[in-house]
Rosetta silent file (secondary structure, phi, psi, omega in degrees, C-alpha in Angstrom):
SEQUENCE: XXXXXXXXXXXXXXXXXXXXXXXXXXXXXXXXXXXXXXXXXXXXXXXXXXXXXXXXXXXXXXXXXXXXXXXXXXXXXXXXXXXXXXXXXXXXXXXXXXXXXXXXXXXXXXXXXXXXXXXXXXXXXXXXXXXXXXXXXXXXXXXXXXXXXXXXXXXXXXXXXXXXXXXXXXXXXXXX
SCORE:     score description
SCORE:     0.000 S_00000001
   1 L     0.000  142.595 -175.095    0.000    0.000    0.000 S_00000001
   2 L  -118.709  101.448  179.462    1.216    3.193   -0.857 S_00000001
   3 L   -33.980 -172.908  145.005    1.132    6.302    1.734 S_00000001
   4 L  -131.505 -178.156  -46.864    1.500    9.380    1.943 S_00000001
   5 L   -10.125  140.062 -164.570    3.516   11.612    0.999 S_00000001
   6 E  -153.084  132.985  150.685    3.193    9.811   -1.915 S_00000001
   7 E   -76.053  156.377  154.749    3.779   10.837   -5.991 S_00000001
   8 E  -135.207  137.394 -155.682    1.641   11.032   -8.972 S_00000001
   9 E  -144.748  133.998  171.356    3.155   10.990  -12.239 S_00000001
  10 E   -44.256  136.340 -173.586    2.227   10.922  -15.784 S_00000001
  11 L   -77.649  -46.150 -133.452    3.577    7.321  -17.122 S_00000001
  12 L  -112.007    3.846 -167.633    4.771    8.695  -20.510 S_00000001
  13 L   -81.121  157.147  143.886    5.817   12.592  -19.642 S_00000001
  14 L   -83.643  174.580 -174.854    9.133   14.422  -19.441 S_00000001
  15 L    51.995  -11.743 -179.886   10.839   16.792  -17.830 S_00000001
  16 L   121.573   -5.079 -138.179    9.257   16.752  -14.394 S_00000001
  17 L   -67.607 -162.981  154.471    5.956   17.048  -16.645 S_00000001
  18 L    11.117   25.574 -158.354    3.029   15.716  -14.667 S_00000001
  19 L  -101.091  131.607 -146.796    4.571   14.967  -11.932 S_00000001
  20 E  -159.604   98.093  164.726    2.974   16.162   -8.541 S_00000001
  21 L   -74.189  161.798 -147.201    3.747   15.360   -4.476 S_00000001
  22 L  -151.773   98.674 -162.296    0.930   14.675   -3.000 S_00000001
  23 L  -129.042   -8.995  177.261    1.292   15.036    0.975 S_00000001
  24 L  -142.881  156.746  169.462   -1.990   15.427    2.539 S_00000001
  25 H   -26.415  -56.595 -141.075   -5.510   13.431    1.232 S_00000001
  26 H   -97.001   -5.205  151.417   -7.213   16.120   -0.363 S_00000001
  27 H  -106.186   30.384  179.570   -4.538   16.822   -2.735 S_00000001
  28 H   -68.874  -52.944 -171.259   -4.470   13.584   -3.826 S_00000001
  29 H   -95.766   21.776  147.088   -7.195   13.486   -6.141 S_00000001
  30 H   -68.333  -24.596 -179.561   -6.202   16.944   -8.214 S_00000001
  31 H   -78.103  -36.947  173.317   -3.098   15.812   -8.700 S_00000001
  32 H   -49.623  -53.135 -164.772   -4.466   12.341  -10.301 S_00000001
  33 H   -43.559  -45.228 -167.349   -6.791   14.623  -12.714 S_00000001
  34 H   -52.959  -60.938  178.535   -3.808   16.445  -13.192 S_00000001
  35 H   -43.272  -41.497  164.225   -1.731   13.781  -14.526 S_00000001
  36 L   -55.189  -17.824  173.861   -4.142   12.371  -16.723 S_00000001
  37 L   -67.093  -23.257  175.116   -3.897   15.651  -18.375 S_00000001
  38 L   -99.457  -18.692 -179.522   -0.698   14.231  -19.525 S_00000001
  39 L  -172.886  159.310  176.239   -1.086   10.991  -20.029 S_00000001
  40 L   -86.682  -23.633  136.926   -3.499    8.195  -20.123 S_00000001
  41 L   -73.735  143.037  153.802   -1.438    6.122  -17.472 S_00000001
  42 E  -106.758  178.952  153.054   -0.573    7.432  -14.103 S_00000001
  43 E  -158.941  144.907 -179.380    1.594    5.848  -11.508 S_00000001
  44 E  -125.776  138.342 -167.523    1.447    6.358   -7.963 S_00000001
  45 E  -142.958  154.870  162.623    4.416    5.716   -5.779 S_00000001
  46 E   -75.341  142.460  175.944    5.918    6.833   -2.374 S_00000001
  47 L   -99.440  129.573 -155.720    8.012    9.351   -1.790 S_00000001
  48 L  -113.220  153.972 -177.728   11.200    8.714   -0.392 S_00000001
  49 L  -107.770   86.121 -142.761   13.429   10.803    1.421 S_00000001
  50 L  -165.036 -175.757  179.357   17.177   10.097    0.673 S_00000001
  51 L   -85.176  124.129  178.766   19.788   11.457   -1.445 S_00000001
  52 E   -83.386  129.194  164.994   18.949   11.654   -5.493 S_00000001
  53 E  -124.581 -157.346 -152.157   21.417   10.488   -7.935 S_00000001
  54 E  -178.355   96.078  179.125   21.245    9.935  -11.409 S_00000001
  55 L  -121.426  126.164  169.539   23.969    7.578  -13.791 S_00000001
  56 E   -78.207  144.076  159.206   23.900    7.200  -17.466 S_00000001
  57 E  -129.425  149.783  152.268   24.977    3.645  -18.770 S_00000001
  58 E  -158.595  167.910 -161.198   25.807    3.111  -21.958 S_00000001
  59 L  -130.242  126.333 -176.897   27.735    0.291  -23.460 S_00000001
  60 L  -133.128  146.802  158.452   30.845    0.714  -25.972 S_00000001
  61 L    82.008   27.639  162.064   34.388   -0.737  -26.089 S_00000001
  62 L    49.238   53.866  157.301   32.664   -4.002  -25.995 S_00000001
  63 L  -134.185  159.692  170.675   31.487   -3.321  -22.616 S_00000001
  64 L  -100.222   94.530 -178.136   28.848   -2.167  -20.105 S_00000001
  65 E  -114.130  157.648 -179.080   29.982    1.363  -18.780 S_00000001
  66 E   -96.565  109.761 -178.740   28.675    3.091  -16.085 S_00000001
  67 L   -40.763  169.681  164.435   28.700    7.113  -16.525 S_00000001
  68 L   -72.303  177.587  -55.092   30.150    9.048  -13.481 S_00000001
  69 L   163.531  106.538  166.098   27.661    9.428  -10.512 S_00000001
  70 E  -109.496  159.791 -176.281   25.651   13.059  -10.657 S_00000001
  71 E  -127.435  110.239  173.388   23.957   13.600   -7.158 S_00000001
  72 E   -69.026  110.431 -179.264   20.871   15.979   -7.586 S_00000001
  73 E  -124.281  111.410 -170.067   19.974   18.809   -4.626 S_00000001
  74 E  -102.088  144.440  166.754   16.791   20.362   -5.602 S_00000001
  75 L   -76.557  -17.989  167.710   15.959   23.511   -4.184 S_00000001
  76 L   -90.716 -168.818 -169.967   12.165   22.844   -4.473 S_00000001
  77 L   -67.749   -8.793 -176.451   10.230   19.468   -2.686 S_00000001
  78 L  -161.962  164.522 -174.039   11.510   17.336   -6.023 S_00000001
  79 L   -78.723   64.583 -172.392   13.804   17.688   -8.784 S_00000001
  80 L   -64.714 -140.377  178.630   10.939   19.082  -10.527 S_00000001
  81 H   -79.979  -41.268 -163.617   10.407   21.101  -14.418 S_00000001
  82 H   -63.045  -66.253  178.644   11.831   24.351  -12.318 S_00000001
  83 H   -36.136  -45.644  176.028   14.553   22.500  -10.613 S_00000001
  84 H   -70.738  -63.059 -147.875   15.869   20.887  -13.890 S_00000001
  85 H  -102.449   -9.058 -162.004   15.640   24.125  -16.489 S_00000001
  86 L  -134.557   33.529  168.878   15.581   27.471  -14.504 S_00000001
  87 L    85.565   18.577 -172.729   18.505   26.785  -11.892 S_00000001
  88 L  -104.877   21.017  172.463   16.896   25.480   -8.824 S_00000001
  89 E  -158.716  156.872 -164.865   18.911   22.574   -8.115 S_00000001
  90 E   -90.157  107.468  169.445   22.635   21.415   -7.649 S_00000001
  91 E  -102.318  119.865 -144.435   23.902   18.387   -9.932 S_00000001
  92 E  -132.501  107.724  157.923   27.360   17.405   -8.448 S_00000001
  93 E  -140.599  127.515   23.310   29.366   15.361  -10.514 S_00000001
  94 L   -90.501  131.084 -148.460   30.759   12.823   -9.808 S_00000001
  95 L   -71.623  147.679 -177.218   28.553   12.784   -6.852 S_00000001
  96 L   -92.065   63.894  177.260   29.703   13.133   -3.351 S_00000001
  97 L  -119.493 -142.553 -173.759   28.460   10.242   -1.853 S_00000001
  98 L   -98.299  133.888  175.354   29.628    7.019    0.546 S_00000001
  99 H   -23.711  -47.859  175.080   31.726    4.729   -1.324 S_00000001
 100 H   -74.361  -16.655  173.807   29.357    1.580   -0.529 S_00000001
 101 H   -65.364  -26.924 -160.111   26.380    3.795   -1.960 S_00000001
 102 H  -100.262  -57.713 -175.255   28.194    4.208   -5.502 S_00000001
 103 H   -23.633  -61.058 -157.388   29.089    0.211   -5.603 S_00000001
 104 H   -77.712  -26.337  167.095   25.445   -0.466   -5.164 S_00000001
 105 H   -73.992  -33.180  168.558   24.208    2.231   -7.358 S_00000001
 106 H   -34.878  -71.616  178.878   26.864    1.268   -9.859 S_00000001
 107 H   -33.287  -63.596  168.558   25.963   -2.424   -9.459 S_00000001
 108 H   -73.279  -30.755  176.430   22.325   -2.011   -9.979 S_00000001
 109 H   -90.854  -10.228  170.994   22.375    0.184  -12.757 S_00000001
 110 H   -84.821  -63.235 -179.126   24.819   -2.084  -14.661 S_00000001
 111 H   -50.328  -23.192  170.852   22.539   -5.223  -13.858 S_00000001
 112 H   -79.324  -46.094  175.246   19.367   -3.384  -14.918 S_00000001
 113 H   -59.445  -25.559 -166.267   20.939   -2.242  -18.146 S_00000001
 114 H   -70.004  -65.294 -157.982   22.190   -6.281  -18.668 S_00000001
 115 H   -57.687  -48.700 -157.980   18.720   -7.975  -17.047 S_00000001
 116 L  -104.903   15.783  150.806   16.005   -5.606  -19.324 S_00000001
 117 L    61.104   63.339  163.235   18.264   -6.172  -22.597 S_00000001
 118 L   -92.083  131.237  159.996   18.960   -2.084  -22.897 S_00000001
 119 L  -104.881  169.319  168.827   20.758   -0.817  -25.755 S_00000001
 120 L    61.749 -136.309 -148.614   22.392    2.691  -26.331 S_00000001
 121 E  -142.916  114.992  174.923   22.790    4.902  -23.636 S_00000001
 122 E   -96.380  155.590  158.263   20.390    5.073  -20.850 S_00000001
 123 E  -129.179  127.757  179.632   19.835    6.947  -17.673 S_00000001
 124 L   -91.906 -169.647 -167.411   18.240    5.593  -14.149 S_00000001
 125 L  -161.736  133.445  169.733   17.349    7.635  -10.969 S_00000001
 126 E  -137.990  147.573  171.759   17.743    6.350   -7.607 S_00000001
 127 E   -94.821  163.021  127.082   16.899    7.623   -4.017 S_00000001
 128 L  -115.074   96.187  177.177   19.391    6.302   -1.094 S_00000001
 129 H   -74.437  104.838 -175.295   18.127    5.714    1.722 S_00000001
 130 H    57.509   66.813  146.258   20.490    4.384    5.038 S_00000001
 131 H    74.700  -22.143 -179.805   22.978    3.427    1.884 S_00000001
 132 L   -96.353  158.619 -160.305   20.745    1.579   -0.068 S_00000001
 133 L   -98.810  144.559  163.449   19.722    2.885   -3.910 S_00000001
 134 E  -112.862  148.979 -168.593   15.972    2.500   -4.599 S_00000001
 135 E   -82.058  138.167 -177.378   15.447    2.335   -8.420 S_00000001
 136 L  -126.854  -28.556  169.928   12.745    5.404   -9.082 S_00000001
 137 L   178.151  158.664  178.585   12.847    5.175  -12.892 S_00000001
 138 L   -99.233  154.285  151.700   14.965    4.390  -16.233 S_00000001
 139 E  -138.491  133.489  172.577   14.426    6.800  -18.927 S_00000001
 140 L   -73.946  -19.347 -165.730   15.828    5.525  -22.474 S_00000001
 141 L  -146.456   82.595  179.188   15.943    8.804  -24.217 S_00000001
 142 L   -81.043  141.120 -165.482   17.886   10.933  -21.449 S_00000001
 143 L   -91.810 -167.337 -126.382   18.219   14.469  -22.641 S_00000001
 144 L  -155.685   -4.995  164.955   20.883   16.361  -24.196 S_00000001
 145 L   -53.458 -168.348 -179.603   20.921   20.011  -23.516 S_00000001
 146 L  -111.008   76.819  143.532   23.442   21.855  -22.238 S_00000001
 147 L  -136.062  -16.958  172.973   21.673   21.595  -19.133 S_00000001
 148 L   -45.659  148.929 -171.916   21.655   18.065  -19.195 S_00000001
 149 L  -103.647  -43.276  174.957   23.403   15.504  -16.862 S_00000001
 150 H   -40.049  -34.863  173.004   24.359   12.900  -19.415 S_00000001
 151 H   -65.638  -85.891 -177.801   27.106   15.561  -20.767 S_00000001
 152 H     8.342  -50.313 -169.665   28.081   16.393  -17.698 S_00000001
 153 H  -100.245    7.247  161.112   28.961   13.077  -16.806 S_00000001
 154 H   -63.942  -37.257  178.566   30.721   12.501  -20.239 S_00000001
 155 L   -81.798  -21.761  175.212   32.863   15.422  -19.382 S_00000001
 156 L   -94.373   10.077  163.396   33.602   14.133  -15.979 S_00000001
 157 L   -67.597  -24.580 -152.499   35.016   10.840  -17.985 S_00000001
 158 L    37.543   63.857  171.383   37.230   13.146  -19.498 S_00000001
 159 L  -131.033  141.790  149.593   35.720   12.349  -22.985 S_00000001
 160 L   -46.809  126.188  135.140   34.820   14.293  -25.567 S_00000001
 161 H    -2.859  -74.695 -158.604   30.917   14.722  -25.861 S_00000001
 162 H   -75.796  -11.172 -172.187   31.362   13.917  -29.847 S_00000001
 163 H   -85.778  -64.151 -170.161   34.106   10.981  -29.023 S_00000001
 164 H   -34.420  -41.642 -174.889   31.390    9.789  -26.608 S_00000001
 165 H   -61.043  -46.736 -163.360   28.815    9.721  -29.581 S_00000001
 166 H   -79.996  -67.236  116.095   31.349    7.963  -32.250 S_00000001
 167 H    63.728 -106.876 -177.400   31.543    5.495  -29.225 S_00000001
 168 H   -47.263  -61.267 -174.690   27.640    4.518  -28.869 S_00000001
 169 H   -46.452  -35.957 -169.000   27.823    4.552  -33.142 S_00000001
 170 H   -97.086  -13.695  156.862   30.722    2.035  -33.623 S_00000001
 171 H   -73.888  -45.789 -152.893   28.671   -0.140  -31.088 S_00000001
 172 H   -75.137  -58.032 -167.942   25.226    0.244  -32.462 S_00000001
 173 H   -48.375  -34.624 -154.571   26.678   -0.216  -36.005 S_00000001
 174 H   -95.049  -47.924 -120.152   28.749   -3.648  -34.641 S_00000001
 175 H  -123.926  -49.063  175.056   25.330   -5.026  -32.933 S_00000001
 176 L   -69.622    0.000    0.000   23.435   -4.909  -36.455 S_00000001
């Protein structure tokens, strides 16, 4: 059963797009209507209180690599549409967290990319709570602005962006 503080989120949206905390009954069900505004699926989940991070995998050089670490500090209640695009939250990369947290986030996001047969270059989201990562979602088509955290953590690889690119291409092309 799922509490509250609790989210509700648009299945199929971006950006922070339908996405809505939901902390006392009565604003649970505007925020469903809301969502639905956005999509035809919702999902409702809890909201956990932990440290956010955020790792791109992608897998080249006839491997499964794991991006550097970004650790997200939103200045509003979630790394919401504001929080991503207008400056209201800190992404720290490679993230400052406890060594056994980045094994396990590491771990899990390499085993997820492996398990659910991902290609190209993904990104998860995790909470960590007391050390452990909770998976909060993958998104396959992680974005690419220059606000974006996949560069970010390309650049903390000390790779080129466009090296990074040729990379994923000389894989994709080798897999067909």
């Amino acid at each position: 059963m799922v509490g509250l503080p609790c989210f509700v989120k648009a299945n199929r949206a971006g950006s922070s797009f339908g996405v809505y905390l939901v902390n006392s009954k009565s604003e649970l069900e505007p925020a469903i209507m809301n969502a639905f505004k956005e999509d035809y699926q919702i999902l409702i989940e809890s909201a956990l209180v932990g440290r956010e991070v955020s790792v791109g995998v992608a897998e080249f050089n006839n491997k499964i690599n794991v991006l550097p670490i970004t650790e997200i500090i939103s200045e509003n209640d979630f790394f919401d549409y504001a929080a991503k695009y207008e400056g209201k939250a800190q992404e720290i990369t490679p993230a400052k967290i406890a060594e056994p947290s980045k094994i396990e986030v590491e771990k899990w996001s390499r085993l997820i990319y492996k398990k659910l047969g991902l290609k190209g270059l993904i990104r998860s989201e995790f909470i960590i709570v007391d050390d452990i990562p909770h998976l909060l979602e993958i998104n396959s088509v992680p974005g690419m602005t220059s606000k974006s955290i996949i560069p970010q953590q390309v650049s903390a690889m000390g790779i080129e962006l466009s090296d990074f690119f040729n990379y994923l291409l000389q894989t994709a092309l080798k897999q067909e």
